[in-house]
Amino acid sequence: MSGTTGAQARDHNQRIILQCIRAAGSLSRPEVATITGLTGPTVAYICRRLVRDGLLLERDPPVHARGRPGRLLSINPTGALALGADMEGDRLTLTLMNLGGRVVDRLTRLIPRKAPAAWADAIQSGVEELCGPADAGPTAPMGLGLAYASDPGQALAAEVVRRLAARLPYPIHTETMTVAAAAGDLHFGPGLHEPSFFQILIGRELSGGLVLHGRPFTGTGGHGNDISLLIPHGGPSAAQGMGPQGMGGIVSLPGLHRHMAAHGLTTDSLEGLSTLSGQGEALAADWVDTCARLLEGPIVTITCLVNPPAIHLSGQLPGPLLDQLARALNRRLDGMTHLPGRVRIVVAPDAMTIGAATLPFLHRLLPKHDVLHKTAAQRAQRGAPGEAQRGTPASGQA
């Protein structure tokens, strides 16, 4: 912990108050002061400003409330907008989300994998389609979050951001798909009330990661998400034939599509997976059982080593398939009495969808762990060691 400026402290306090009210649904000012430990005048000043800026709503308490309760504060879901762009494989998904976590609009595009100009053009045109002109005034989003998978990769994402920087009037924040999904889960999913968990993402790749007390732990060099390389139950022989992607060659959207195609049913779109019937439902059920068998070993390993309160399933799979997989895993894990506590499988269906759009809110409004922490490298960038640039909030990540 190093010294901090008044501006950083005010920024931190505002974020904590917003998060406190979001988690509770609605609170009075005295209740906010009790929960946060801030003084009454500080809470009153910050809340007054947040109401004025349209981020909080204020209403009278129910008429049956006893005594003289204070007015109740709640998040104004339409008080702010953010954009998210997911880059995975050859698919771009653009999402417009409000502060309440509701997806206002969404669109998808297929883009050549290694064509940064095509990605940038598609994002720009998609933003204009979702939001209208860049100078749309109060309806303009506060930023664009860009989440990238290992395919097409960080280098291409950085080039896309460079091309977009001169075209879009608001900041662009980038993160890996796994960290962005963790942010979405933490702030708009079950992680809001239980901020420690292990997340498994099933999309065009299989990935995941550990989140401890609201902070994703990505490992040295950010390579702590390769759960597809974990060996399933049965030892190395059980992993034979899976190819370089490991379990990800099967436990993924391409793996599901290949399973369907091998039995004469072509479903190469997410929309097709949402309208399965007859043979398609049976094939999907077979694939779900295979995925549960393969994931059982890694989940047991994670539970024994880390013992997280819950394991969250998310990704691009339709909600019913995620629910089926959760039930299949629970059936396999319920009888394992030797594990350190019961394994809870929680479905967080929207984490991957809203993760990228969470990044602008994270940078502007939601709690960041390093608001009051500055590393030696950050201090060096601002000047001599120990000197902080006055009035400049520290940057942060999910």
CSV table of C-alpha atoms in Angstrom, one decimal:
chain,number,residue,atom,x,y,z
A,1,MET,CA,0.0,0.0,0.0
A,2,SER,CA,1.5,3.3,-1.0
A,3,GLY,CA,0.3,6.9,-0.6
A,4,THR,CA,-2.7,8.1,-2.5
A,5,THR,CA,-4.2,11.4,-3.5
A,6,GLY,CA,-7.6,12.8,-2.5
A,7,ALA,CA,-8.9,12.2,-6.0
A,8,GLN,CA,-8.0,8.5,-5.8
A,9,ALA,CA,-9.7,8.2,-2.5
A,10,ARG,CA,-12.9,9.9,-3.7
A,11,ASP,CA,-12.9,7.7,-6.8
A,12,HIS,CA,-12.4,4.6,-4.7
A,13,ASN,CA,-15.2,5.6,-2.3
A,14,GLN,CA,-17.6,6.3,-5.1
A,15,ARG,CA,-16.9,2.8,-6.6
A,16,ILE,CA,-17.5,1.1,-3.3
A,17,ILE,CA,-20.8,2.9,-2.7
A,18,LEU,CA,-22.1,2.0,-6.2
A,19,GLN,CA,-21.1,-1.6,-5.7
A,20,CYS,CA,-22.6,-1.7,-2.2
A,21,ILE,CA,-26.0,-0.5,-3.5
A,22,ARG,CA,-25.8,-2.8,-6.6
A,23,ALA,CA,-25.3,-5.8,-4.5
A,24,ALA,CA,-28.1,-5.0,-2.0
A,25,GLY,CA,-30.6,-3.8,-4.6
A,26,SER,CA,-31.6,-0.7,-2.6
A,27,LEU,CA,-30.2,1.0,0.6
A,28,SER,CA,-30.7,4.1,2.6
A,29,ARG,CA,-27.8,6.5,3.2
A,30,PRO,CA,-27.4,5.4,6.8
A,31,GLU,CA,-27.3,1.8,5.7
A,32,VAL,CA,-24.6,2.6,3.1
A,33,ALA,CA,-22.5,4.3,5.7
A,34,THR,CA,-22.9,1.3,8.1
A,35,ILE,CA,-21.9,-1.2,5.4
A,36,THR,CA,-19.0,0.8,3.9
A,37,GLY,CA,-17.6,2.3,7.1
A,38,LEU,CA,-17.6,5.8,5.5
A,39,THR,CA,-18.9,8.8,7.4
A,40,GLY,CA,-22.4,10.0,7.0
A,41,PRO,CA,-21.4,13.4,5.3
A,42,THR,CA,-19.1,11.5,2.9
A,43,VAL,CA,-21.9,9.1,1.9
A,44,ALA,CA,-24.4,12.0,1.5
A,45,TYR,CA,-22.0,14.0,-0.7
A,46,ILE,CA,-21.1,11.1,-3.0
A,47,CYS,CA,-24.7,9.9,-3.3
A,48,ARG,CA,-26.0,13.4,-4.0
A,49,ARG,CA,-23.5,13.6,-6.9
A,50,LEU,CA,-24.4,10.1,-8.2
A,51,VAL,CA,-28.1,11.0,-8.2
A,52,ARG,CA,-27.4,14.2,-10.0
A,53,ASP,CA,-25.3,12.4,-12.6
A,54,GLY,CA,-28.2,9.9,-13.2
A,55,LEU,CA,-26.3,6.8,-11.9
A,56,LEU,CA,-28.5,6.4,-8.8
A,57,LEU,CA,-32.3,6.6,-8.4
A,58,GLU,CA,-33.9,7.8,-5.2
A,59,ARG,CA,-37.4,6.9,-3.9
A,60,ASP,CA,-39.4,7.1,-0.7
A,61,PRO,CA,-39.4,3.9,1.5
A,62,PRO,CA,-42.6,1.8,1.7
A,63,VAL,CA,-45.4,3.5,3.6
A,64,HIS,CA,-45.4,0.7,6.2
A,65,ALA,CA,-41.8,1.3,7.3
A,66,ARG,CA,-41.5,2.2,10.9
A,67,GLY,CA,-40.0,5.3,12.3
A,68,ARG,CA,-38.4,7.8,9.9
A,69,PRO,CA,-36.4,5.7,7.5
A,70,GLY,CA,-34.3,7.5,5.0
A,71,ARG,CA,-35.0,7.5,1.3
A,72,LEU,CA,-33.9,4.5,-0.6
A,73,LEU,CA,-31.1,4.5,-3.3
A,74,SER,CA,-30.8,2.1,-6.1
A,75,ILE,CA,-28.8,1.8,-9.3
A,76,ASN,CA,-30.3,3.5,-12.4
A,77,PRO,CA,-30.0,0.7,-15.0
A,78,THR,CA,-30.3,3.2,-17.8
A,79,GLY,CA,-27.9,5.7,-16.3
A,80,ALA,CA,-24.9,4.5,-18.4
A,81,LEU,CA,-24.2,2.3,-21.5
A,82,ALA,CA,-21.1,0.3,-22.5
A,83,LEU,CA,-20.1,-1.6,-25.6
A,84,GLY,CA,-18.4,-5.0,-25.7
A,85,ALA,CA,-16.6,-6.6,-28.7
A,86,ASP,CA,-15.7,-10.3,-28.4
A,87,MET,CA,-13.1,-11.6,-30.8
A,88,GLU,CA,-13.0,-15.3,-30.9
A,89,GLY,CA,-12.0,-17.4,-34.0
A,90,ASP,CA,-13.6,-15.7,-37.0
A,91,ARG,CA,-16.7,-14.5,-35.1
A,92,LEU,CA,-17.2,-10.9,-33.8
A,93,THR,CA,-19.9,-10.3,-31.3
A,94,LEU,CA,-20.8,-6.7,-30.4
A,95,THR,CA,-22.9,-6.1,-27.3
A,96,LEU,CA,-24.5,-2.9,-26.0
A,97,MET,CA,-25.3,-3.2,-22.3
A,98,ASN,CA,-26.7,-0.9,-19.7
A,99,LEU,CA,-25.5,-0.4,-16.1
A,100,GLY,CA,-28.2,-2.8,-14.9
A,101,GLY,CA,-26.4,-5.6,-16.8
A,102,ARG,CA,-29.2,-5.9,-19.4
A,103,VAL,CA,-28.1,-6.5,-23.0
A,104,VAL,CA,-29.8,-3.7,-24.9
A,105,ASP,CA,-28.8,-4.9,-28.4
A,106,ARG,CA,-26.4,-7.3,-30.0
A,107,LEU,CA,-25.0,-8.3,-33.4
A,108,THR,CA,-22.6,-10.8,-34.8
A,109,ARG,CA,-20.3,-10.8,-37.9
A,110,LEU,CA,-18.0,-13.4,-39.4
A,111,ILE,CA,-14.5,-11.9,-40.1
A,112,PRO,CA,-11.4,-13.3,-41.7
A,113,ARG,CA,-9.2,-14.5,-38.8
A,114,LYS,CA,-6.0,-12.5,-39.6
A,115,ALA,CA,-7.4,-9.4,-41.2
A,116,PRO,CA,-7.1,-6.5,-38.7
A,117,ALA,CA,-8.6,-4.0,-41.2
A,118,ALA,CA,-11.7,-6.1,-41.6
A,119,TRP,CA,-12.1,-6.5,-37.8
A,120,ALA,CA,-11.7,-2.8,-37.2
A,121,ASP,CA,-14.1,-1.9,-40.0
A,122,ALA,CA,-16.7,-4.4,-38.7
A,123,ILE,CA,-16.4,-3.1,-35.2
A,124,GLN,CA,-16.8,0.5,-36.3
A,125,SER,CA,-19.8,-0.2,-38.5
A,126,GLY,CA,-21.3,-2.4,-35.8
A,127,VAL,CA,-20.9,0.4,-33.2
A,128,GLU,CA,-22.6,2.9,-35.5
A,129,GLU,CA,-25.5,0.4,-36.0
A,130,LEU,CA,-26.0,-0.2,-32.3
A,131,CYS,CA,-25.4,3.4,-31.0
A,132,GLY,CA,-26.0,5.7,-33.9
A,133,PRO,CA,-23.6,8.6,-34.6
A,134,ALA,CA,-20.5,8.9,-32.4
A,135,ASP,CA,-21.7,12.3,-31.1
A,136,ALA,CA,-25.0,10.9,-29.8
A,137,GLY,CA,-24.7,13.0,-26.6
A,138,PRO,CA,-26.0,11.5,-23.3
A,139,THR,CA,-26.9,8.2,-25.0
A,140,ALA,CA,-23.3,7.6,-26.1
A,141,PRO,CA,-21.6,4.6,-24.4
A,142,MET,CA,-18.8,5.4,-21.9
A,143,GLY,CA,-16.3,3.1,-23.6
A,144,LEU,CA,-15.7,-0.1,-25.7
A,145,GLY,CA,-14.4,-3.2,-24.1
A,146,LEU,CA,-12.5,-5.6,-26.4
A,147,ALA,CA,-12.1,-9.2,-25.3
A,148,TYR,CA,-9.9,-11.5,-27.4
A,149,ALA,CA,-9.2,-15.3,-27.4
A,150,SER,CA,-5.9,-16.9,-28.2
A,151,ASP,CA,-7.3,-17.2,-31.7
A,152,PRO,CA,-7.1,-14.6,-33.3
A,153,GLY,CA,-4.7,-13.5,-30.5
A,154,GLN,CA,-3.3,-10.5,-28.6
A,155,ALA,CA,-1.2,-9.1,-31.4
A,156,LEU,CA,-4.2,-8.8,-33.8
A,157,ALA,CA,-6.3,-7.3,-31.1
A,158,ALA,CA,-3.7,-4.7,-30.4
A,159,GLU,CA,-3.6,-3.8,-34.1
A,160,VAL,CA,-7.4,-3.5,-34.2
A,161,VAL,CA,-7.3,-1.2,-31.2
A,162,ARG,CA,-4.7,1.0,-32.9
A,163,ARG,CA,-6.9,1.3,-36.0
A,164,LEU,CA,-10.0,2.1,-34.0
A,165,ALA,CA,-8.4,4.6,-31.6
A,166,ALA,CA,-8.6,7.4,-34.2
A,167,ARG,CA,-12.2,6.5,-35.3
A,168,LEU,CA,-14.1,6.1,-32.0
A,169,PRO,CA,-14.5,9.1,-29.5
A,170,TYR,CA,-14.4,6.9,-26.4
A,171,PRO,CA,-11.7,4.8,-24.7
A,172,ILE,CA,-11.1,1.2,-25.6
A,173,HIS,CA,-10.1,-1.3,-23.0
A,174,THR,CA,-8.7,-4.7,-23.9
A,175,GLU,CA,-8.5,-8.0,-21.9
A,176,THR,CA,-8.3,-11.7,-22.6
A,177,MET,CA,-11.6,-13.5,-23.0
A,178,THR,CA,-11.2,-15.3,-19.7
A,179,VAL,CA,-10.5,-12.2,-17.6
A,180,ALA,CA,-13.3,-10.3,-19.3
A,181,ALA,CA,-15.7,-13.2,-18.6
A,182,ALA,CA,-14.6,-13.2,-15.0
A,183,ALA,CA,-15.4,-9.5,-14.8
A,184,GLY,CA,-18.8,-10.1,-16.2
A,185,ASP,CA,-19.5,-12.9,-13.7
A,186,LEU,CA,-18.2,-10.8,-10.8
A,187,HIS,CA,-20.3,-7.8,-11.4
A,188,PHE,CA,-23.4,-9.0,-13.2
A,189,GLY,CA,-23.5,-12.7,-12.4
A,190,PRO,CA,-23.4,-15.0,-9.3
A,191,GLY,CA,-19.9,-13.7,-8.5
A,192,LEU,CA,-21.5,-10.4,-7.3
A,193,HIS,CA,-22.5,-12.1,-4.1
A,194,GLU,CA,-19.7,-14.8,-3.9
A,195,PRO,CA,-16.5,-13.3,-5.4
A,196,SER,CA,-14.3,-16.4,-5.1
A,197,PHE,CA,-14.9,-19.2,-7.7
A,198,PHE,CA,-13.3,-21.2,-10.5
A,199,GLN,CA,-14.7,-20.5,-13.9
A,200,ILE,CA,-14.9,-22.9,-16.8
A,201,LEU,CA,-15.6,-21.3,-20.2
A,202,ILE,CA,-16.8,-23.4,-23.1
A,203,GLY,CA,-16.7,-21.5,-26.4
A,204,ARG,CA,-14.7,-22.0,-29.5
A,205,GLU,CA,-12.0,-22.8,-27.0
A,206,LEU,CA,-12.0,-24.4,-23.6
A,207,SER,CA,-10.5,-22.2,-20.9
A,208,GLY,CA,-11.0,-21.1,-17.4
A,209,GLY,CA,-9.5,-19.5,-14.4
A,210,LEU,CA,-9.4,-19.0,-10.7
A,211,VAL,CA,-11.0,-15.9,-9.1
A,212,LEU,CA,-10.1,-15.1,-5.5
A,213,HIS,CA,-11.9,-12.4,-3.6
A,214,GLY,CA,-12.9,-10.7,-6.8
A,215,ARG,CA,-9.5,-10.8,-8.4
A,216,PRO,CA,-8.7,-13.2,-11.4
A,217,PHE,CA,-5.5,-15.1,-10.9
A,218,THR,CA,-4.1,-15.7,-14.4
A,219,GLY,CA,-0.7,-17.2,-13.4
A,220,THR,CA,2.8,-16.3,-14.6
A,221,GLY,CA,2.6,-14.7,-18.0
A,222,GLY,CA,-1.2,-15.1,-18.0
A,223,HIS,CA,-1.0,-18.8,-18.8
A,224,GLY,CA,-3.2,-20.0,-15.9
A,225,ASN,CA,-6.2,-20.6,-18.1
A,226,ASP,CA,-5.2,-23.7,-20.1
A,227,ILE,CA,-7.5,-26.2,-18.4
A,228,SER,CA,-7.9,-28.0,-21.7
A,229,LEU,CA,-4.4,-29.5,-21.1
A,230,LEU,CA,-5.4,-31.1,-17.8
A,231,ILE,CA,-5.5,-34.9,-18.1
A,232,PRO,CA,-9.0,-36.4,-17.6
A,233,HIS,CA,-9.6,-39.4,-15.3
A,234,GLY,CA,-7.9,-42.5,-16.6
A,235,GLY,CA,-4.4,-41.0,-16.8
A,236,PRO,CA,-2.5,-40.2,-20.0
A,237,SER,CA,-4.2,-43.0,-21.9
A,238,ALA,CA,-7.5,-41.2,-21.5
A,239,ALA,CA,-6.1,-38.2,-23.3
A,240,GLN,CA,-4.9,-40.0,-26.3
A,241,GLY,CA,-6.4,-39.0,-29.6
A,242,MET,CA,-7.4,-35.5,-28.3
A,243,GLY,CA,-4.8,-33.7,-30.4
A,244,PRO,CA,-2.9,-30.5,-29.4
A,245,GLN,CA,-6.0,-28.9,-28.0
A,246,GLY,CA,-6.4,-31.6,-25.4
A,247,MET,CA,-9.9,-31.7,-24.0
A,248,GLY,CA,-10.7,-28.5,-25.9
A,249,GLY,CA,-10.9,-30.4,-29.1
A,250,ILE,CA,-14.1,-32.1,-27.6
A,251,VAL,CA,-15.3,-29.8,-24.9
A,252,SER,CA,-15.9,-26.8,-27.1
A,253,LEU,CA,-18.3,-25.5,-29.7
A,254,PRO,CA,-16.2,-26.9,-32.6
A,255,GLY,CA,-16.1,-30.2,-30.7
A,256,LEU,CA,-19.9,-30.2,-30.5
A,257,HIS,CA,-20.3,-29.3,-34.2
A,258,ARG,CA,-17.9,-32.1,-35.1
A,259,HIS,CA,-19.8,-34.6,-33.0
A,260,MET,CA,-23.0,-33.6,-34.7
A,261,ALA,CA,-21.5,-33.7,-38.2
A,262,ALA,CA,-20.0,-37.2,-37.6
A,263,HIS,CA,-23.6,-38.4,-37.2
A,264,GLY,CA,-24.9,-36.6,-40.3
A,265,LEU,CA,-26.3,-33.5,-38.6
A,266,THR,CA,-24.8,-30.1,-39.6
A,267,THR,CA,-25.2,-27.3,-37.1
A,268,ASP,CA,-22.5,-24.6,-37.6
A,269,SER,CA,-24.2,-21.8,-35.8
A,270,LEU,CA,-25.3,-20.9,-32.3
A,271,GLU,CA,-28.8,-20.3,-33.5
A,272,GLY,CA,-29.0,-23.9,-34.7
A,273,LEU,CA,-28.0,-25.2,-31.3
A,274,SER,CA,-30.9,-23.3,-29.7
A,275,THR,CA,-33.5,-25.0,-31.9
A,276,LEU,CA,-32.5,-28.7,-31.7
A,277,SER,CA,-35.1,-31.4,-31.8
A,278,GLY,CA,-35.2,-35.2,-32.1
A,279,GLN,CA,-31.9,-36.5,-33.3
A,280,GLY,CA,-30.1,-33.2,-32.5
A,281,GLU,CA,-31.2,-33.3,-28.9
A,282,ALA,CA,-30.0,-36.9,-28.5
A,283,LEU,CA,-26.6,-36.1,-30.1
A,284,ALA,CA,-26.3,-33.1,-27.8
A,285,ALA,CA,-27.1,-35.2,-24.8
A,286,ASP,CA,-24.4,-37.7,-25.8
A,287,TRP,CA,-21.9,-34.9,-26.2
A,288,VAL,CA,-22.8,-33.4,-22.8
A,289,ASP,CA,-22.2,-36.8,-21.1
A,290,THR,CA,-18.8,-37.0,-22.8
A,291,CYS,CA,-17.9,-33.5,-21.6
A,292,ALA,CA,-19.0,-34.4,-18.1
A,293,ARG,CA,-16.7,-37.4,-18.1
A,294,LEU,CA,-13.8,-35.5,-19.4
A,295,LEU,CA,-14.3,-32.5,-17.0
A,296,GLU,CA,-14.8,-34.7,-13.9
A,297,GLY,CA,-11.0,-35.3,-13.4
A,298,PRO,CA,-10.0,-31.6,-13.8
A,299,ILE,CA,-12.8,-30.5,-11.5
A,300,VAL,CA,-11.7,-33.0,-8.8
A,301,THR,CA,-8.1,-31.8,-9.2
A,302,ILE,CA,-9.2,-28.1,-8.9
A,303,THR,CA,-11.4,-28.9,-5.9
A,304,CYS,CA,-8.6,-30.8,-4.0
A,305,LEU,CA,-6.0,-28.2,-4.7
A,306,VAL,CA,-8.0,-25.0,-4.3
A,307,ASN,CA,-11.4,-25.9,-2.9
A,308,PRO,CA,-13.2,-22.9,-4.3
A,309,PRO,CA,-16.7,-22.2,-3.0
A,310,ALA,CA,-18.2,-22.9,-6.4
A,311,ILE,CA,-17.3,-23.8,-10.0
A,312,HIS,CA,-19.1,-21.6,-12.5
A,313,LEU,CA,-19.9,-22.9,-16.0
A,314,SER,CA,-20.2,-20.3,-18.7
A,315,GLY,CA,-19.5,-19.8,-22.4
A,316,GLN,CA,-21.3,-19.6,-25.7
A,317,LEU,CA,-23.4,-22.7,-25.3
A,318,PRO,CA,-27.1,-22.1,-25.1
A,319,GLY,CA,-28.4,-22.0,-21.6
A,320,PRO,CA,-30.2,-25.4,-21.7
A,321,LEU,CA,-27.0,-27.1,-22.7
A,322,LEU,CA,-25.1,-25.5,-19.9
A,323,ASP,CA,-27.9,-26.6,-17.5
A,324,GLN,CA,-27.6,-30.2,-18.8
A,325,LEU,CA,-23.9,-30.2,-18.4
A,326,ALA,CA,-24.2,-28.9,-14.8
A,327,ARG,CA,-26.7,-31.6,-14.0
A,328,ALA,CA,-24.5,-34.3,-15.5
A,329,LEU,CA,-21.4,-33.1,-13.6
A,330,ASN,CA,-23.4,-32.9,-10.3
A,331,ARG,CA,-24.5,-36.6,-10.8
A,332,ARG,CA,-20.9,-37.6,-11.2
A,333,LEU,CA,-19.6,-35.6,-8.3
A,334,ASP,CA,-22.3,-36.1,-5.7
A,335,GLY,CA,-21.1,-39.5,-4.7
A,336,MET,CA,-17.5,-38.4,-4.2
A,337,THR,CA,-17.5,-38.2,-0.4
A,338,HIS,CA,-13.7,-38.1,-0.2
A,339,LEU,CA,-13.6,-34.5,-1.7
A,340,PRO,CA,-12.9,-31.5,0.7
A,341,GLY,CA,-16.5,-30.4,0.8
A,342,ARG,CA,-19.3,-30.7,-1.7
A,343,VAL,CA,-18.6,-29.4,-5.2
A,344,ARG,CA,-21.1,-26.8,-6.2
A,345,ILE,CA,-21.6,-26.3,-10.0
A,346,VAL,CA,-23.2,-22.9,-10.7
A,347,VAL,CA,-24.3,-21.9,-14.2
A,348,ALA,CA,-23.4,-18.4,-15.2
A,349,PRO,CA,-24.8,-18.3,-18.7
A,350,ASP,CA,-24.2,-14.6,-19.6
A,351,ALA,CA,-20.7,-14.1,-18.2
A,352,MET,CA,-19.0,-14.5,-21.6
A,353,THR,CA,-21.6,-12.5,-23.4
A,354,ILE,CA,-21.4,-9.4,-21.1
A,355,GLY,CA,-17.8,-9.7,-20.1
A,356,ALA,CA,-16.3,-7.4,-22.7
A,357,ALA,CA,-19.1,-4.8,-22.1
A,358,THR,CA,-18.2,-4.9,-18.4
A,359,LEU,CA,-14.7,-3.6,-19.0
A,360,PRO,CA,-15.7,0.1,-19.5
A,361,PHE,CA,-17.9,0.0,-16.4
A,362,LEU,CA,-14.9,-1.5,-14.5
A,363,HIS,CA,-12.6,1.3,-15.5
A,364,ARG,CA,-15.0,4.1,-14.8
A,365,LEU,CA,-17.5,3.0,-12.1
A,366,LEU,CA,-17.0,-0.4,-10.5
A,367,PRO,CA,-14.4,-1.4,-7.8
A,368,LYS,CA,-10.8,-1.9,-8.9
A,369,HIS,CA,-8.4,-3.6,-6.5
A,370,ASP,CA,-5.5,-1.3,-7.3
A,371,VAL,CA,-7.2,2.1,-7.0
A,372,LEU,CA,-5.2,2.6,-3.8
A,373,HIS,CA,-2.2,0.4,-4.8
A,374,LYS,CA,0.6,1.6,-7.0
A,375,THR,CA,3.4,-0.7,-8.1
A,376,ALA,CA,7.0,0.4,-8.4
A,377,ALA,CA,6.6,0.3,-12.2
A,378,GLN,CA,3.6,2.6,-12.1
A,379,ARG,CA,5.5,5.1,-9.9
A,380,ALA,CA,8.4,5.0,-12.3
A,381,GLN,CA,6.2,5.9,-15.2
A,382,ARG,CA,4.9,8.9,-13.3
A,383,GLY,CA,8.3,10.2,-12.3
A,384,ALA,CA,10.8,9.6,-9.6
A,385,PRO,CA,10.1,6.6,-7.2
A,386,GLY,CA,7.6,7.5,-4.5
A,387,GLU,CA,6.1,10.5,-6.4
A,388,ALA,CA,2.5,10.2,-7.6
A,389,GLN,CA,0.9,12.3,-10.2
A,390,ARG,CA,-1.6,14.4,-8.3
A,391,GLY,CA,-5.3,13.9,-9.1
A,392,THR,CA,-4.7,11.0,-11.5
A,393,PRO,CA,-6.5,7.7,-10.5
A,394,ALA,CA,-4.5,4.6,-10.8
A,395,SER,CA,-5.3,2.4,-13.7
A,396,GLY,CA,-6.7,-1.0,-13.0
A,397,GLN,CA,-7.7,-4.3,-14.5
A,398,ALA,CA,-10.5,-6.8,-13.9
